[in-house]
CSV table of C-alpha atoms in Angstrom, one decimal:
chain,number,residue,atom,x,y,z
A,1087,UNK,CA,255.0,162.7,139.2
A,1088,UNK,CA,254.0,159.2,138.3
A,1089,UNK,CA,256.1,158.9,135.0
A,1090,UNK,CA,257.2,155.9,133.7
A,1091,UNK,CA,259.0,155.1,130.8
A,1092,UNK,CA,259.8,152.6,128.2
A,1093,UNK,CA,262.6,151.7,125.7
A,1094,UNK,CA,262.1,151.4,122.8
A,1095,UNK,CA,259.4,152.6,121.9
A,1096,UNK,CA,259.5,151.1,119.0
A,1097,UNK,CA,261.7,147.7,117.4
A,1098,UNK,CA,261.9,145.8,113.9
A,1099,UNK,CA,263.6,142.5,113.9
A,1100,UNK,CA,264.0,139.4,112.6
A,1101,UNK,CA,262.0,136.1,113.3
A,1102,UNK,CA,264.3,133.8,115.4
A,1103,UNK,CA,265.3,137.0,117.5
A,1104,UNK,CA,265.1,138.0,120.8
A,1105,UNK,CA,263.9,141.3,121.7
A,1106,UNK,CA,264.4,143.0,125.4
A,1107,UNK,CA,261.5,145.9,126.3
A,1108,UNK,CA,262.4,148.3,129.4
A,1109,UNK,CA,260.2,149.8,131.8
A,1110,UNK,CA,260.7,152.5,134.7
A,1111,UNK,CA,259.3,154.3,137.3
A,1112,UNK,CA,260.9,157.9,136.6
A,1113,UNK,CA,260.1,159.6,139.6
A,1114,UNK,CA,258.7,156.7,142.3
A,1115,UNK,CA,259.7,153.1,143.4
A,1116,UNK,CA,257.3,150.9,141.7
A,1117,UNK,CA,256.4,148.1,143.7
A,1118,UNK,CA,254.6,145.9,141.1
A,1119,UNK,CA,254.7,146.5,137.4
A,1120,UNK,CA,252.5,145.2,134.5
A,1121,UNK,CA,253.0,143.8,131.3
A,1122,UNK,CA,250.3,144.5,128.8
A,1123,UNK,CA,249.5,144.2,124.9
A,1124,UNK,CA,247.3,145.4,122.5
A,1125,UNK,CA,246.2,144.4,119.0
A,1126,UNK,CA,244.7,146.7,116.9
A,1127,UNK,CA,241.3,148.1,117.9
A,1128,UNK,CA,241.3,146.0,120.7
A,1129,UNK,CA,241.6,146.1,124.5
A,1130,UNK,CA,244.6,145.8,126.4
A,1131,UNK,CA,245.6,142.5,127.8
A,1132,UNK,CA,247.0,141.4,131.1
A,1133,UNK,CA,249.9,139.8,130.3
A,1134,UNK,CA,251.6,139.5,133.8
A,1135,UNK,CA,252.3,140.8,137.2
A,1136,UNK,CA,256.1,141.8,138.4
A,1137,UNK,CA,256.7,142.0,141.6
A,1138,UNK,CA,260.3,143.3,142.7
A,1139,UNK,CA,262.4,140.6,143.9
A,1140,UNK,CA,260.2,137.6,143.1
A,1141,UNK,CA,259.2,135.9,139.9
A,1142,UNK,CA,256.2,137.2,138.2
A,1143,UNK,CA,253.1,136.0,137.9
A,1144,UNK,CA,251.6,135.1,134.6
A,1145,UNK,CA,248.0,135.3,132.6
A,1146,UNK,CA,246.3,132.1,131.5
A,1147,UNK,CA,247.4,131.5,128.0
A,1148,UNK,CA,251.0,133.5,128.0
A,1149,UNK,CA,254.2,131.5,127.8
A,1150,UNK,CA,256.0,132.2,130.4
A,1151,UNK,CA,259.1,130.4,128.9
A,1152,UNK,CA,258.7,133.0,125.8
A,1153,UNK,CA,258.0,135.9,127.4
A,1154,UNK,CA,260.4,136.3,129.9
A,1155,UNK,CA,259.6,138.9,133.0
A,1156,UNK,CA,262.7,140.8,135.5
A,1157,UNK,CA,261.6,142.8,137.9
A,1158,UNK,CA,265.3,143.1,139.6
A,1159,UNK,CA,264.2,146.9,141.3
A,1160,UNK,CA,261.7,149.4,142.3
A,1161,UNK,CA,262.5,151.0,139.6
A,1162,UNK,CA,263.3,148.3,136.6
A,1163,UNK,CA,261.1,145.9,135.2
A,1164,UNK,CA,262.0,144.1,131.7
A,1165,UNK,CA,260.5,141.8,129.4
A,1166,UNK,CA,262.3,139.6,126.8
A,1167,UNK,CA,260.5,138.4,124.1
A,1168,UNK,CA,262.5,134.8,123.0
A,1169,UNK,CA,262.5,133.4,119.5
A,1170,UNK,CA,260.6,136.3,118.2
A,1171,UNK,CA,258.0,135.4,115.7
A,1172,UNK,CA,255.5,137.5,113.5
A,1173,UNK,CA,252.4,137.0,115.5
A,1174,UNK,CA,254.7,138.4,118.1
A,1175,UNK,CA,254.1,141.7,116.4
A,1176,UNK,CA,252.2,143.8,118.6
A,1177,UNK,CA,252.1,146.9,121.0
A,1178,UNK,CA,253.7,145.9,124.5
A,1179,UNK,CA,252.6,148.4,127.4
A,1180,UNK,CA,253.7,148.1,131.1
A,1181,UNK,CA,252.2,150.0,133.9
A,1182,UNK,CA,253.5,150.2,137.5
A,1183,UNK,CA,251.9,151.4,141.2
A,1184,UNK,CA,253.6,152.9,144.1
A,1185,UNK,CA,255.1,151.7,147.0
A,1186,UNK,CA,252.1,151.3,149.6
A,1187,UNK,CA,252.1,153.6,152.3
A,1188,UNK,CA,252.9,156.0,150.5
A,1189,UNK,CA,249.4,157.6,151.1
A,1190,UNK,CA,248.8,157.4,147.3
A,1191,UNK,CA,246.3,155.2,145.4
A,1192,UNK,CA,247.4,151.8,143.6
A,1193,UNK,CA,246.2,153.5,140.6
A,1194,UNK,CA,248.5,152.1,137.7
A,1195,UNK,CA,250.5,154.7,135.5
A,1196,UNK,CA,251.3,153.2,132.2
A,1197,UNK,CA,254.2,153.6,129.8
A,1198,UNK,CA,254.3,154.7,126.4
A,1199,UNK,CA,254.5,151.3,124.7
A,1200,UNK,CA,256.6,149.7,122.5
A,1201,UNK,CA,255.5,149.0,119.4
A,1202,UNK,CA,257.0,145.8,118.4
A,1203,UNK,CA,257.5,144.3,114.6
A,1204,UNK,CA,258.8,140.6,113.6
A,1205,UNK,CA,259.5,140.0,109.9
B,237,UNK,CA,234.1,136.0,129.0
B,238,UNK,CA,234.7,139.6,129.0
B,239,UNK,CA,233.9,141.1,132.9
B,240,UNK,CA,234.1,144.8,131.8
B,241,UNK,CA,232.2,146.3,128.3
B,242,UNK,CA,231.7,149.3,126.6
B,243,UNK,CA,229.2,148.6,124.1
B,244,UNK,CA,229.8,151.4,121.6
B,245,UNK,CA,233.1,151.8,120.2
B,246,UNK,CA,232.6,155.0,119.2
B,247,UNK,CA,230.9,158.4,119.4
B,248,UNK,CA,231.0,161.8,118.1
B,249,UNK,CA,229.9,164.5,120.1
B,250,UNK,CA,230.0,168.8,119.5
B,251,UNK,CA,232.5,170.7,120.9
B,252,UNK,CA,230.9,172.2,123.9
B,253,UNK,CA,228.6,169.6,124.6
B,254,UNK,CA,228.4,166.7,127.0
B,255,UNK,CA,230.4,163.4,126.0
B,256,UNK,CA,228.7,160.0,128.1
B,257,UNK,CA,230.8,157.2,127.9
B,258,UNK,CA,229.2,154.2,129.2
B,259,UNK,CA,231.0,150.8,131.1
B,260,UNK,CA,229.3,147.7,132.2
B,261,UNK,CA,230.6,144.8,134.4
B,262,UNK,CA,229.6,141.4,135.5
B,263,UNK,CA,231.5,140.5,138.5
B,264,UNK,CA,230.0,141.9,141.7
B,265,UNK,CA,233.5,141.4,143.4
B,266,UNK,CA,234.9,144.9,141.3
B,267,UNK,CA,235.0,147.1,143.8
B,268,UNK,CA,237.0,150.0,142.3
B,269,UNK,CA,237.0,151.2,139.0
B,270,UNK,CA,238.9,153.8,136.9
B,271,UNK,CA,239.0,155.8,133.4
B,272,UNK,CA,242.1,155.8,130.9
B,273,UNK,CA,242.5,158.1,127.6
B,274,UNK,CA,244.7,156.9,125.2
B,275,UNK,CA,246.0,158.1,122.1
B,276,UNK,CA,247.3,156.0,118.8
B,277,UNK,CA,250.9,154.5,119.7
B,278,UNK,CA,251.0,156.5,123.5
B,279,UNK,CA,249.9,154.1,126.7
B,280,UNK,CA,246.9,155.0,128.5
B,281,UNK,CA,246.8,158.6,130.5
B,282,UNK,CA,245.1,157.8,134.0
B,283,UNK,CA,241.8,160.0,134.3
B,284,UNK,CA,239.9,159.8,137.2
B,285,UNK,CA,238.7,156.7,139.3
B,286,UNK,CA,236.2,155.9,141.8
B,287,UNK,CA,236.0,153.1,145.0
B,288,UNK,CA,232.4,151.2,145.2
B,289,UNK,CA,231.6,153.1,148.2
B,290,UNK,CA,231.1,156.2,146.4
B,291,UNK,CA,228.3,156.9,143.1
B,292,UNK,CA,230.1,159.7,142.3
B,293,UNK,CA,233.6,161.3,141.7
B,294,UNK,CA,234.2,164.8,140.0
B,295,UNK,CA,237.3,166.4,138.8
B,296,UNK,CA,237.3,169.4,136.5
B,297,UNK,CA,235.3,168.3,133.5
B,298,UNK,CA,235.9,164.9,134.0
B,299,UNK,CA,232.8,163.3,136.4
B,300,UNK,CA,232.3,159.6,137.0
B,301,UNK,CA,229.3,157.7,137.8
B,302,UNK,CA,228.7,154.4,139.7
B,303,UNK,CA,225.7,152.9,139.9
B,304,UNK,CA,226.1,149.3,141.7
B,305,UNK,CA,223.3,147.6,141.7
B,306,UNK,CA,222.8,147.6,137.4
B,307,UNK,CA,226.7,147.5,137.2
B,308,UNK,CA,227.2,150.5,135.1
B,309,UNK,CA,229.0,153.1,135.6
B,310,UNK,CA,229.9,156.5,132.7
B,311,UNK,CA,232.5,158.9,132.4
B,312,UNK,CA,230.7,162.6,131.8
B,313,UNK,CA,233.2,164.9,130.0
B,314,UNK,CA,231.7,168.6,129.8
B,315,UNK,CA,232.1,170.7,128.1
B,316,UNK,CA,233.9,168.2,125.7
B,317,UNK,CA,237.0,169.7,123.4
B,318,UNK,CA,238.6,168.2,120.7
B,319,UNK,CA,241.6,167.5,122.8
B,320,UNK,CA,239.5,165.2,124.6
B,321,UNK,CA,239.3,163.0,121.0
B,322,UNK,CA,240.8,159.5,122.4
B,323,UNK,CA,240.0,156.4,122.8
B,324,UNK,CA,238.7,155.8,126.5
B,325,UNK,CA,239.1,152.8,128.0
B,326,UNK,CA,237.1,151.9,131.7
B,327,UNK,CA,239.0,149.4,134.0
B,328,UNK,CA,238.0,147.5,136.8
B,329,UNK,CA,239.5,146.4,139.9
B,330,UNK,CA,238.7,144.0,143.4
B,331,UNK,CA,241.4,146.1,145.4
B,332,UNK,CA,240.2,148.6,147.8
B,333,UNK,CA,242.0,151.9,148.0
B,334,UNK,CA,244.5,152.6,150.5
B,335,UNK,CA,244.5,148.5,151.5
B,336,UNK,CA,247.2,146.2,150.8
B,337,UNK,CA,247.9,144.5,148.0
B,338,UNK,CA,248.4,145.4,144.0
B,339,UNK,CA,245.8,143.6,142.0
B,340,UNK,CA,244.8,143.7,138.9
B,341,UNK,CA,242.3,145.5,136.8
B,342,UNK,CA,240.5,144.1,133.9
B,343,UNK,CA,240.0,146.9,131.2
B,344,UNK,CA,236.7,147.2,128.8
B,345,UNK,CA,237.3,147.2,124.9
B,346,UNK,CA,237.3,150.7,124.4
B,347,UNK,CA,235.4,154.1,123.7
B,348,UNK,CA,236.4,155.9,120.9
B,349,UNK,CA,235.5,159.5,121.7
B,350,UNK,CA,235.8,162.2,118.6
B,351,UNK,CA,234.8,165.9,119.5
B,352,UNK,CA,233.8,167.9,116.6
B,353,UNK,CA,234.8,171.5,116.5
């Protein structure tokens, strides 16, 4: 149990471009899901918070305008990268926990990424 | 400022022998902390974790230390196998387990773990 998944997983496009990255709970209802990246030999970083139904919850420093955040089910969270540009380029991850009460942990159980390329 | 470290970014360790990956933090508020693998291009694989109340967690080969008062904890993988090559990330967290509330967990810079056969 505890899969979630991600499409793509991986996308080329052009600068100017908007690119839409899906993530979902498989198996559970997912009530908060995370947005993450990752450069290159670096950690990942907290790009938001999704809760279902409500409008997410953004890191210091991340455009919320340009990074645009759904979270319209337990099941479906999506981000839309707007007006793509190069330094966009980068490895987007989501996570999401459980529904509490469950009698499971909030551990967070992480997608496979998406590895995304802007020309 | 980065709240959660891992100071070596990588280490090479026999097959068969103990691998010690190390995590330190700064804010006293963490009060729940976990261990990811990760592979090239894959998201992190959820390892083991452990609440501030405990020191210690064990499952399988996979054993976690706290120790709260130098704000340290390690991940002890023995034996190690070269399946366990990954990068190992450590992640820390103010939620309690079991307790309301989703928050979120700040994640160290990453181990990068290579077991020699």
């Amino acid at each position: 149990g505890a899969v979630v998944s991600q499409h793509p997983s991986w996308v080329i496009c052009k600068s100017g471009t908007s690119v839409k990255i899906e993530c979902r709970s498989l198996d559970f209802q997912a009530t908060t899901m995370f947005w993450y990246r990752q450069f290159p030999k670096q950690s990942l970083m907290l790009m938001a918070t999704s809760n279902e139904g409500s409008k997410a919850t953004y890191e210091q420093g991340v455009e919320k305008d340009k990074f645009l955040i759904n979270h319209a089910s337990l099941t479906l969270s999506t981000l839309t990268v707007t007006s793509a540009h190069p330094e966009d380029s980068s490895f987007y991850i989501c996570s999401a926990t459980r529904v509490w009460g469950s009698g499971l942990s909030d551990t967070q159980y992480f997608g496979p990424g998406t590895r995304l390329t802007v020309l | 400022d980065q709240q959660v470290k891992q100071n070596s970014p990588s280490l090479s360790v026999q097959e068969g022998r103990i691998s010690i990956l190390n995590c330190d933090y700064t804010n006293s508020m963490f009060d729940y902390f976990l261990w990811y693998k990760k592979y090239p291009a894959e998201g992190p694989t959820f390892l083991i974790s452990i609440s501030s109340i405990k020191d210690k967690n064990e499952d399988g080969r996979f054993t976690v230390f706290l120790n709260k008062s130098a704000k340290h904890l390690s991940l002890h993988i023995v034996p190690s196998q070269p399946g366990d090559s990954a990068v190992y990330f450590c992640a820390a967290s103010t939620i309690k387990p079991a307790s309301k509330g989703t928050y979120k967990y700040i994640f160290g810079t990453g181990t990068r773990l290579k077991v020699l056969a």
